[in-house]
mmCIF file of C-alpha atoms in Angstrom:
data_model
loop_
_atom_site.group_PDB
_atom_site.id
_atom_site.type_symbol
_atom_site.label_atom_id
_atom_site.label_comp_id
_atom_site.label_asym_id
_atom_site.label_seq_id
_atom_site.Cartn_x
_atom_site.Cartn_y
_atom_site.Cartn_z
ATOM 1 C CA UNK A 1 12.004 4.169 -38.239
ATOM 2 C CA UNK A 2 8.701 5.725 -39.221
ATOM 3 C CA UNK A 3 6.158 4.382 -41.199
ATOM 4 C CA UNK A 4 5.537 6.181 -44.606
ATOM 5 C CA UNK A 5 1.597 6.771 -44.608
ATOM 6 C CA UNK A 6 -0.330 4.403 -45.763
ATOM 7 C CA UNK A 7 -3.088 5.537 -48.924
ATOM 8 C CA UNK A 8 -6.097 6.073 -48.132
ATOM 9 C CA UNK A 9 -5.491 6.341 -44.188
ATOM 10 C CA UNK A 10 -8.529 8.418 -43.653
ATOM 11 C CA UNK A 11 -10.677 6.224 -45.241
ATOM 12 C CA UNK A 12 -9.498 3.128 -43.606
ATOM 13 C CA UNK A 13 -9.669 4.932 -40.145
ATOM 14 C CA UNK A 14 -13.146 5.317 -40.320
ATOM 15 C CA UNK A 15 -13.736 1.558 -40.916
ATOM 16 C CA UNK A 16 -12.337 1.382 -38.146
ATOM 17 C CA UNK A 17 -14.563 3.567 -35.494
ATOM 18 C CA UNK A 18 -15.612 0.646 -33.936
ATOM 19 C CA UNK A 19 -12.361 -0.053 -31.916
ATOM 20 C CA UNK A 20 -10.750 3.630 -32.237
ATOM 21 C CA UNK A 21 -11.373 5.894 -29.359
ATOM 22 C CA UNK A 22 -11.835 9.544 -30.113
ATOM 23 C CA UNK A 23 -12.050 10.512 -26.619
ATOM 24 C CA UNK A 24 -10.203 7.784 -24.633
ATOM 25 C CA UNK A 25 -10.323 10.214 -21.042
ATOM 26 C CA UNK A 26 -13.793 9.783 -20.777
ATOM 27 C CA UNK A 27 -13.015 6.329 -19.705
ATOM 28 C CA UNK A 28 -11.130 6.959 -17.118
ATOM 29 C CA UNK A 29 -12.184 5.189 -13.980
ATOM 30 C CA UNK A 30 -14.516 2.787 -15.392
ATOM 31 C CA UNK A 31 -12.353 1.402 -18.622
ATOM 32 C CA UNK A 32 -13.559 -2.257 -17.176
ATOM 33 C CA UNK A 33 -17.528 -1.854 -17.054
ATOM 34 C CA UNK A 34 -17.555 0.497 -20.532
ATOM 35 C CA UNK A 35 -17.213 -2.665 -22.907
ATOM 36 C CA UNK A 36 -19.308 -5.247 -21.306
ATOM 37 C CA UNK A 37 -17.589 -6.428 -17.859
ATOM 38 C CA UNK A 38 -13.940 -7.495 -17.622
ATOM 39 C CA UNK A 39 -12.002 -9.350 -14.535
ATOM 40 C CA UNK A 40 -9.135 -6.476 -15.944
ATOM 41 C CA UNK A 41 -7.379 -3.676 -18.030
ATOM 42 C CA UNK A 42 -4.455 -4.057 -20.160
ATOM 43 C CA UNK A 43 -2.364 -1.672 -21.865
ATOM 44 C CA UNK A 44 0.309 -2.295 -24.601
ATOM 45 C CA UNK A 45 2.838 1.147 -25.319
ATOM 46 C CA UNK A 46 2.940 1.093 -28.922
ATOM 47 C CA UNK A 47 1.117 -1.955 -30.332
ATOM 48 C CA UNK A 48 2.800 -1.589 -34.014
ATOM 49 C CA UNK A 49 1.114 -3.265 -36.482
ATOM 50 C CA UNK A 50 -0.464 -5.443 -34.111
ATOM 51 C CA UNK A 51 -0.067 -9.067 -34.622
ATOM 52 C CA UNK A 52 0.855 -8.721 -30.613
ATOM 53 C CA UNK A 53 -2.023 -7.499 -29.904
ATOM 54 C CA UNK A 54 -4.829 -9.501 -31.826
ATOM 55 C CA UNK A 55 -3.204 -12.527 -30.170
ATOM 56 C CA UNK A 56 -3.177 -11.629 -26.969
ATOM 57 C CA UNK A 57 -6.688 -10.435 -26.903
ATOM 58 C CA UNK A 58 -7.666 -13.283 -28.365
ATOM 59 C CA UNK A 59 -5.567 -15.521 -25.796
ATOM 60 C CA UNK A 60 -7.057 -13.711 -23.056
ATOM 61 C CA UNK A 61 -11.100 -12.674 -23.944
ATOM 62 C CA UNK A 62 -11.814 -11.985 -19.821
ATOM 63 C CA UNK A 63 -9.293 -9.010 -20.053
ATOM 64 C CA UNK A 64 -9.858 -5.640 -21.622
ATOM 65 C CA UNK A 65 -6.514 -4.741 -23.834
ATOM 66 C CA UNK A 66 -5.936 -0.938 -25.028
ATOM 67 C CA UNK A 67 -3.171 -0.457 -27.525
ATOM 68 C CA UNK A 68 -1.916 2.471 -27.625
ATOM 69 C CA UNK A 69 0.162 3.914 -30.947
ATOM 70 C CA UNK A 70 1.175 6.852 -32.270
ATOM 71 C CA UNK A 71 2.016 6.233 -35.801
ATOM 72 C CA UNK A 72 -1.817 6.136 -37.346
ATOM 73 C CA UNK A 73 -0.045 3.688 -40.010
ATOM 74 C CA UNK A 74 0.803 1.376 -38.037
ATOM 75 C CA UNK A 75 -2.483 1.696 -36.039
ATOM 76 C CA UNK A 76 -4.932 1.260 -38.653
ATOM 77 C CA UNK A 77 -3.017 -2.067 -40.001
ATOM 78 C CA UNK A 78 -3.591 -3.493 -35.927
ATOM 79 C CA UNK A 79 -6.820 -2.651 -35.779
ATOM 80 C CA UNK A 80 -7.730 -3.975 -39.551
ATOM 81 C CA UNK A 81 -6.356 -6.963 -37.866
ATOM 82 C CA UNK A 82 -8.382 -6.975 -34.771
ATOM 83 C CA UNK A 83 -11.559 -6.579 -36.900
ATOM 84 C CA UNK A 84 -10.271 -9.268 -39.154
ATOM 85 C CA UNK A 85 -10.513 -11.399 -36.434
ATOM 86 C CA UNK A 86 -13.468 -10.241 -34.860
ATOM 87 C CA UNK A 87 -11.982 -9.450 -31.604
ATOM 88 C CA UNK A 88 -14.156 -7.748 -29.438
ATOM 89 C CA UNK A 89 -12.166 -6.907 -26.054
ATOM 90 C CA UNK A 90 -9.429 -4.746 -27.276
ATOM 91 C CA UNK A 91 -9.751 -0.898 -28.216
ATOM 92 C CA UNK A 92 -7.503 1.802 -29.565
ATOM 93 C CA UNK A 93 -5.658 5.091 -29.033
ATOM 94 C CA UNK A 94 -4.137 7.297 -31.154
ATOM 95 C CA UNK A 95 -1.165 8.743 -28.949
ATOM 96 C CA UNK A 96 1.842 7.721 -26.637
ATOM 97 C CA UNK A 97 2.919 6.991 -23.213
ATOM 98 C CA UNK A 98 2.608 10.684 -21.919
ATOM 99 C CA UNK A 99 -1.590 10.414 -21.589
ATOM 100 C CA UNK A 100 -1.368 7.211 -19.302
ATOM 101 C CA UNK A 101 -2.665 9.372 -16.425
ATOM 102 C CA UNK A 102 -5.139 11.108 -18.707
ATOM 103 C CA UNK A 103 -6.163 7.927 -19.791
ATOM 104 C CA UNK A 104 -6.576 5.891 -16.598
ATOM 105 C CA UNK A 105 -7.113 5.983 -12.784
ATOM 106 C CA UNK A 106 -4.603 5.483 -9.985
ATOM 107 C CA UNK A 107 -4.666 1.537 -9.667
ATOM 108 C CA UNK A 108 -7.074 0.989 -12.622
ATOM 109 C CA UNK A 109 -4.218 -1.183 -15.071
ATOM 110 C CA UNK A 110 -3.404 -4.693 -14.382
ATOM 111 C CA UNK A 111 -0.365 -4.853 -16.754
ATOM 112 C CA UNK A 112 1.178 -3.031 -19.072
ATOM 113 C CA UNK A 113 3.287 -4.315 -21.993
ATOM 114 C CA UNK A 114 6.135 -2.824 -23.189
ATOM 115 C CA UNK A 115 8.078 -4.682 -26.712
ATOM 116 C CA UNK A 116 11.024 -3.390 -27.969
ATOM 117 C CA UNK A 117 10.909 0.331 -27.414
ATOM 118 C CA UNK A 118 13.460 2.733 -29.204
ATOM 119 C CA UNK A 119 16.796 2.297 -26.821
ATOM 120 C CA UNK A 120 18.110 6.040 -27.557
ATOM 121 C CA UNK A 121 21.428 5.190 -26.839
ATOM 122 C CA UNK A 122 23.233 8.386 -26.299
ATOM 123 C CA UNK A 123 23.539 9.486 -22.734
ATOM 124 C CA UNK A 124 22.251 12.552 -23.086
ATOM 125 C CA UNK A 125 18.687 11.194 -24.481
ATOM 126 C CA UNK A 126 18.223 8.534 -21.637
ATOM 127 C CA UNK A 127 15.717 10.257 -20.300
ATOM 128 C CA UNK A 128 13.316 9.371 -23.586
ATOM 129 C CA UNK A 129 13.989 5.477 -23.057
ATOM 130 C CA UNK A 130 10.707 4.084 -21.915
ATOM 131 C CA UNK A 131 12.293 2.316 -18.882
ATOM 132 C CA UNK A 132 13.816 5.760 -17.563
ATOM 133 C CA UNK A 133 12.254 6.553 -13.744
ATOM 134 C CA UNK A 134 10.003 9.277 -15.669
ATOM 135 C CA UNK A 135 8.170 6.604 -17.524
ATOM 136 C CA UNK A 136 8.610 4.176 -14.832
ATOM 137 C CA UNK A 137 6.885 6.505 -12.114
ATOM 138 C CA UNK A 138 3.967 6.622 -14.816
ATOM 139 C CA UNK A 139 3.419 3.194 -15.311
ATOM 140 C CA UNK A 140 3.067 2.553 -11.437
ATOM 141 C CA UNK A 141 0.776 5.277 -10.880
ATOM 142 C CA UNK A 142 -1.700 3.662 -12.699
ATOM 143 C CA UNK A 143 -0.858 -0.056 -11.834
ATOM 144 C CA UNK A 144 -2.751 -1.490 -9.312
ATOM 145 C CA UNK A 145 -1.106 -3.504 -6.242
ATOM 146 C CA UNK A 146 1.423 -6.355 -7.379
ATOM 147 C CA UNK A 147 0.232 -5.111 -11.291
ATOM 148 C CA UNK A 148 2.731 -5.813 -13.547
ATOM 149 C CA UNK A 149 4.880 -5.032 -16.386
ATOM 150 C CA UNK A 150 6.026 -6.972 -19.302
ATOM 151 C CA UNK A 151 8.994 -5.952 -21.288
ATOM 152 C CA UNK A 152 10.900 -7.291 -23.804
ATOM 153 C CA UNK A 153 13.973 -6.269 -26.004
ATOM 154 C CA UNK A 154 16.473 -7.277 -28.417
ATOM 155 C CA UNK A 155 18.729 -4.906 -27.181
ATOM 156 C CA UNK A 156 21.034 -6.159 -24.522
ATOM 157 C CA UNK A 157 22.539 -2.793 -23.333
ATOM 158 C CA UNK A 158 18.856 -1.154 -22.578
ATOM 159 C CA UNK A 159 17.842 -4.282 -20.836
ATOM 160 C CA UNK A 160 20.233 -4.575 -18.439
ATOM 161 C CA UNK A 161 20.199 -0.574 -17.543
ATOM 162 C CA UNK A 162 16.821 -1.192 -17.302
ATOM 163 C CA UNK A 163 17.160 -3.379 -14.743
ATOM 164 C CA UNK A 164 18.648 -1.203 -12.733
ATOM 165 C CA UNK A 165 16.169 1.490 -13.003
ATOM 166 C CA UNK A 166 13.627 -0.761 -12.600
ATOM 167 C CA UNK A 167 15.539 -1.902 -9.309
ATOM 168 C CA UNK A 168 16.218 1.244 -7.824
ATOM 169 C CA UNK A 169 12.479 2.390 -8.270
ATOM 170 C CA UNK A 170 11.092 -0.067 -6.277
ATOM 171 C CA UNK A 171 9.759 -2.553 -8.547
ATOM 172 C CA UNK A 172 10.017 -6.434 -7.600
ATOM 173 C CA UNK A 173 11.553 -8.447 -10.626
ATOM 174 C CA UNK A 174 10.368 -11.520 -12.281
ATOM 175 C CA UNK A 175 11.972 -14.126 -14.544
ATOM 176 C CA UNK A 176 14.425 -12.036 -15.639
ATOM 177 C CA UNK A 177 16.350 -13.274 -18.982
ATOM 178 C CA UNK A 178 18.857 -12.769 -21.733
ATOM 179 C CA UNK A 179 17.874 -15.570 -23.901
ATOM 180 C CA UNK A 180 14.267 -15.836 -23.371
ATOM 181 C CA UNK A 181 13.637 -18.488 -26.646
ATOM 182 C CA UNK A 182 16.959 -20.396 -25.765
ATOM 183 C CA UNK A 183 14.543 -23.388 -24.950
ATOM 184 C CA UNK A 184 12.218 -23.228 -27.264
ATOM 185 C CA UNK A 185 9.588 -19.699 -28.441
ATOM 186 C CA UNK A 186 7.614 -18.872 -25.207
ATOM 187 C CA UNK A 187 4.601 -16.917 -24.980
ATOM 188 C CA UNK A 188 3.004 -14.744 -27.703
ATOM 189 C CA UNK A 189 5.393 -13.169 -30.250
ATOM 190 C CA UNK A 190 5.734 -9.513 -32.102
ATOM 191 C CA UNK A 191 6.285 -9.016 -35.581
ATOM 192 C CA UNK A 192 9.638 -7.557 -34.659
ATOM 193 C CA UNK A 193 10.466 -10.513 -32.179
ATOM 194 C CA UNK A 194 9.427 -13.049 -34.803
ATOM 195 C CA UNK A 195 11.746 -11.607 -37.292
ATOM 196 C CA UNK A 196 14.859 -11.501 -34.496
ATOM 197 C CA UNK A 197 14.502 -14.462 -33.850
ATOM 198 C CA UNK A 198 15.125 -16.394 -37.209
ATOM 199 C CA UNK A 199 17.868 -14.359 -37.337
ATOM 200 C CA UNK A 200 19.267 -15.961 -34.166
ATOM 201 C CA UNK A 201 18.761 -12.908 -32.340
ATOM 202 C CA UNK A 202 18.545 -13.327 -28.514
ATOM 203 C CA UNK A 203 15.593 -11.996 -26.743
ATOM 204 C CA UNK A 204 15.533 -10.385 -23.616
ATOM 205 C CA UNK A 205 12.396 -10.000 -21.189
ATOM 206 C CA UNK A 206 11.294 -9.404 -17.190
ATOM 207 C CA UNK A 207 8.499 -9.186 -15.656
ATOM 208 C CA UNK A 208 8.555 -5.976 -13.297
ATOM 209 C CA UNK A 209 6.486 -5.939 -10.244
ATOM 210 C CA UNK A 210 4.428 -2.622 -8.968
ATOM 211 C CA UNK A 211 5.048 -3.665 -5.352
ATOM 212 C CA UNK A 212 4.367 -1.077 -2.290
ATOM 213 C CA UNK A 213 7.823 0.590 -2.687
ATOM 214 C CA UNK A 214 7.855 1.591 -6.018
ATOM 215 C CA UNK A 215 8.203 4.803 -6.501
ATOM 216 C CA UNK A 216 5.275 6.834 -8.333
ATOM 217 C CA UNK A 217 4.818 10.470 -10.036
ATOM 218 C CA UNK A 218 3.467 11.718 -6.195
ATOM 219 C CA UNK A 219 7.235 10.467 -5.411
ATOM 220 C CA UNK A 220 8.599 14.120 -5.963
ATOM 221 C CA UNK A 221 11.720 14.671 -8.437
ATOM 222 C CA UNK A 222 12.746 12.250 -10.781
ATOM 223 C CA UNK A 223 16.510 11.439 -9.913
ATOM 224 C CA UNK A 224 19.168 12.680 -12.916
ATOM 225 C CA UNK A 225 20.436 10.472 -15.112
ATOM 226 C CA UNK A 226 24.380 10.381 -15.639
ATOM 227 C CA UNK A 227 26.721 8.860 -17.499
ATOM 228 C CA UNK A 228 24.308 6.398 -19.126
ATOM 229 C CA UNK A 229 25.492 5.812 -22.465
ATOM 230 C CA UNK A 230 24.183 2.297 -23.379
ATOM 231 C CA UNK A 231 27.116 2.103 -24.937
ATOM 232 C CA UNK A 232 28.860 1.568 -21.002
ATOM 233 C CA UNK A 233 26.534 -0.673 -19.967
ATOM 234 C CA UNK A 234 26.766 -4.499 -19.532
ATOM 235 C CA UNK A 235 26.407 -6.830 -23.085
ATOM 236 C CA UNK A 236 27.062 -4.472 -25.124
ATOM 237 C CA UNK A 237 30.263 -6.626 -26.972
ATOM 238 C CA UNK A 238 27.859 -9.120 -27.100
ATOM 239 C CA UNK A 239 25.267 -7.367 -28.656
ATOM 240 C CA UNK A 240 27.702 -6.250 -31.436
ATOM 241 C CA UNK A 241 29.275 -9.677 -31.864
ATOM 242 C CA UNK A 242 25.858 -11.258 -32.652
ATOM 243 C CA UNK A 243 24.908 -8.542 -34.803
ATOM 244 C CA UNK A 244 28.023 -8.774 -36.362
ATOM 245 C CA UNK A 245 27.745 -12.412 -37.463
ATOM 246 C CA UNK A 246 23.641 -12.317 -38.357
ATOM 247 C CA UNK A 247 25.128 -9.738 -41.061
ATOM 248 C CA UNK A 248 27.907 -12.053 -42.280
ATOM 249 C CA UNK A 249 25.173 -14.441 -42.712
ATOM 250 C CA UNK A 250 22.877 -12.481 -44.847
ATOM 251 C CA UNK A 251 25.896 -11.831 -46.948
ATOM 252 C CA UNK A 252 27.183 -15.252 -47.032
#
């Protein structure tokens, strides 16, 4: 669901010139040196209202993070935040997932991190998922060897089709689970996944390896996607059952 737009945006943006790119291409090819010098390059796909963010830039200060949004709403909260908190190593972007190779060399991102993307559950809009080999072929074109991906989702259905995709482009898989707080909360939380999980919401998350073999946009055609209603695919009756009973709980 879209934001409604915050008052006095315009205002509030310009604070915020410090950390908001204008013309984030210009970077390409030497994002680490631009800022002072970094050991890497990080990228998050739609940093929200960044509490993500500010604490992962502040966990890791040797590594460059750009968040990338495309709701300015949202955006100027996470970088309010960022200034807040005087972080200096993470910068901006106004847009979405489709400048990546505008934005950045071939080999030029460590990791990318992807939280909770829209699952567009009809079959016929798979293509738009994040995880679909379109977006996939993206992210490992500007990856560098063994970079990786981080991605995490509430939604059981979309994580384990995107396993598969993630499996039959190339990518090497990493501790791969449905339950990833059944232990305990591990590693840095979003606002959404905060929420989720006080409502006893499971959380699912991988690590997705850009090995050798994964496929990349010089790959040639991206193969069709069929009969991929999420609605098909594995967890989805448990998915509804524990959505069903956090909802008799809020009315109970």
């Amino acid at each position: 669901m879209r934001m409604r737009r915050k008052p006095n945006l315009e205002p509030r943006l310009e604070k915020c010139a410090s950390v908001l790119l204008d013309e984030p291409a210009g970077y390409r090819g030497r994002w680490r040196e631009s800022f002072g010098t970094y050991e890497a390059v990080h990228v998050e796909l739609g940093c929200g209202k960044g509490r993500f963010t500010a604490d992962v830039a502040e966990a890791f200060p040797g590594v460059l993070l750009v968040a990338i949004e495309r709701d300015p709403s949202a955006l100027v909260m996470a970088m309010e935040l960022a200034l807040a908190r005087g972080l200096g190593n993470v910068r901006f972007i106004l847009g979405d997932v489709g400048m990546l190779g505008e934005l950045f060399a071939p080999g030029e991102v460590g990791r990318i991190y992807l939280n909770f993307p829209d699952p567009w559950p009809k079959s016929r809009d798979a293509k738009l998922r994040l995880t679909a080999p379109n977006f996939l072929r993206r992210y490992a074109s500007v990856l560098s060897e063994n970079g990786e991906l981080h991605f995490k989702t509430d939604n059981t259905p979309l994580f384990d089709w995107s396993v598969e995709q993630f499996s039959a482009e190339g990518w090497e898989l990493h501790d791969v689970t449905h339950d990833l707080h059944a232990n305990g909360l591990v590693g840095i939380l979003t606002g959404y996944e905060a929420k989720f999980v006080s409502q006893g919401m499971k959380i699912n998350r991988l690590a997705a390896v850009r090995v050798g073999k994964a496929k990349t946009l010089a790959d040639g055609e991206v193969p069709r996607l069929r009969n991929a209603s999420l609605c098909d695919a594995r967890g989805y009756e448990e998915s509804l059952e524990t959505n069903a009973k956090n909802r008799e709980k809020e009315r109970s």
